[in-house]
Tab-separated table of C-alpha atoms and ligand atoms in Angstrom:
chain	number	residue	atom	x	y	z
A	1	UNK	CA	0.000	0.000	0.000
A	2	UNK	CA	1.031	3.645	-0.803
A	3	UNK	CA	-0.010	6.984	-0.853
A	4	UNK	CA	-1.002	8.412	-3.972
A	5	UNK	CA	0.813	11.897	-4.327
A	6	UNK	CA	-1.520	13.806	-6.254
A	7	UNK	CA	-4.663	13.316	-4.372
A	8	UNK	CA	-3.020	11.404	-1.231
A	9	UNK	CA	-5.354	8.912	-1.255
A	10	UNK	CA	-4.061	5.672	0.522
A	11	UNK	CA	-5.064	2.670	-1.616
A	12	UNK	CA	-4.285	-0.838	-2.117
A	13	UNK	CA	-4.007	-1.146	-5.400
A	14	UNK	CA	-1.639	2.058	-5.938
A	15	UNK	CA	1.137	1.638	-8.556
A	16	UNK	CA	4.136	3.349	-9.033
A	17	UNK	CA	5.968	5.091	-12.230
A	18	UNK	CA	9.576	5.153	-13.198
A	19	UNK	CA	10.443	8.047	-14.983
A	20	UNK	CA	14.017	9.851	-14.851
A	21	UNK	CA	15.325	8.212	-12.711
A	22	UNK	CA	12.305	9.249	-10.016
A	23	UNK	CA	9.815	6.756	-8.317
A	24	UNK	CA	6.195	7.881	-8.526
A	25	UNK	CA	3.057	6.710	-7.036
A	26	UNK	CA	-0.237	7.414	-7.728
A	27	UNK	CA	-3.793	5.218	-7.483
A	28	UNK	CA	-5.102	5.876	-10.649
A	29	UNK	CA	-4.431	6.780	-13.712
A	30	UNK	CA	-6.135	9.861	-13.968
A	31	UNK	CA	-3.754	10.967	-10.636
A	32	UNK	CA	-0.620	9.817	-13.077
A	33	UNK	CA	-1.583	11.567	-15.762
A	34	UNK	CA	-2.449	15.024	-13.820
A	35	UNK	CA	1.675	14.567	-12.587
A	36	UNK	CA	2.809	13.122	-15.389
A	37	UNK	CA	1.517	13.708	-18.887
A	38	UNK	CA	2.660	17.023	-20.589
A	39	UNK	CA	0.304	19.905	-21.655
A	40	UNK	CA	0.391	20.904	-25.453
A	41	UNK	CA	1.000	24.249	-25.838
A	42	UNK	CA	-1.515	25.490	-28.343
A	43	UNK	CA	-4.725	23.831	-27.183
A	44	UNK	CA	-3.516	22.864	-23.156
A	45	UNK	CA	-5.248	19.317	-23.216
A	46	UNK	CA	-3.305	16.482	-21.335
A	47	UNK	CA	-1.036	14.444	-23.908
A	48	UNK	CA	-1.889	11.210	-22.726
A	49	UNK	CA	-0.423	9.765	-26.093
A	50	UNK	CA	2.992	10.228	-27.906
A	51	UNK	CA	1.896	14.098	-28.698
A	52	UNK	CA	5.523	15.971	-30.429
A	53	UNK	CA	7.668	17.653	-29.169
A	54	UNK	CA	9.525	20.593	-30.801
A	55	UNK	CA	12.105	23.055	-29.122
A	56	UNK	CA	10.748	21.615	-25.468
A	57	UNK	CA	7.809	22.528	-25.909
A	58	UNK	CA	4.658	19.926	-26.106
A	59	UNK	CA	1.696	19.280	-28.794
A	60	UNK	CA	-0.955	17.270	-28.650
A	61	UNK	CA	-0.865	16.970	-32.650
A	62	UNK	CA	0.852	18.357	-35.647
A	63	UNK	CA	-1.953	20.496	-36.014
A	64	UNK	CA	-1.586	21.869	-32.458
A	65	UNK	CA	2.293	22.539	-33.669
A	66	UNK	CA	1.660	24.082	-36.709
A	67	UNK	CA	-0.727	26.812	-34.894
A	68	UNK	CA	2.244	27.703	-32.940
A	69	UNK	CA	4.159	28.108	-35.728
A	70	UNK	CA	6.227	24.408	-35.895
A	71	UNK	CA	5.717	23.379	-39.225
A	72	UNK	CA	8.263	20.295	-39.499
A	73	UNK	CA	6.268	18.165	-37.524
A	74	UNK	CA	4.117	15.261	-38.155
A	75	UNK	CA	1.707	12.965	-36.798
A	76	UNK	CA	3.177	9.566	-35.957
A	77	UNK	CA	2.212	7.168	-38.748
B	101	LIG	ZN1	-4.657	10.039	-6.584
B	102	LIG	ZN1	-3.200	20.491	-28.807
């Protein structure tokens, strides 16, 4: 059992996320994704897919990109 530490709730089936070389836990996945997922800078929805990234900065889509002005990017095939 762990804590989940977005929301702090303490629940048994809690599950933990490697990422950089940090140890996460959450209890759900909609805790993990409020942590961990990146916001896409044109439209600000969660990237809970691959998204793109250009110049450290995160998209949702290619479309998202090009608004901001990133026009090498595409969508994953
Ligand atoms: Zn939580
Ligand atoms: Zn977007």
């Amino acid at each position: 059992m762990a804590k989940c530490e977005v929301c702090g709730n303490d629940y048994e089936m809690s599950f933990e996320v490697h990422a950089a070389g940090a140890v996460h836990t959450f209890d759900s996945i909609e805790c993990a994704a409020q942590r961990m997922a990146p916001i896409c800078e044109n439209c600000q929805c969660r990237i809970l897919g691959h998204g793109l990234q250009a110049d450290g900065q995160f998209y949702c889509c290619a479309h998202c990109a090009r608004q901001k002005g990133v026009a090498e990017l595409a969508d994953h095939a």
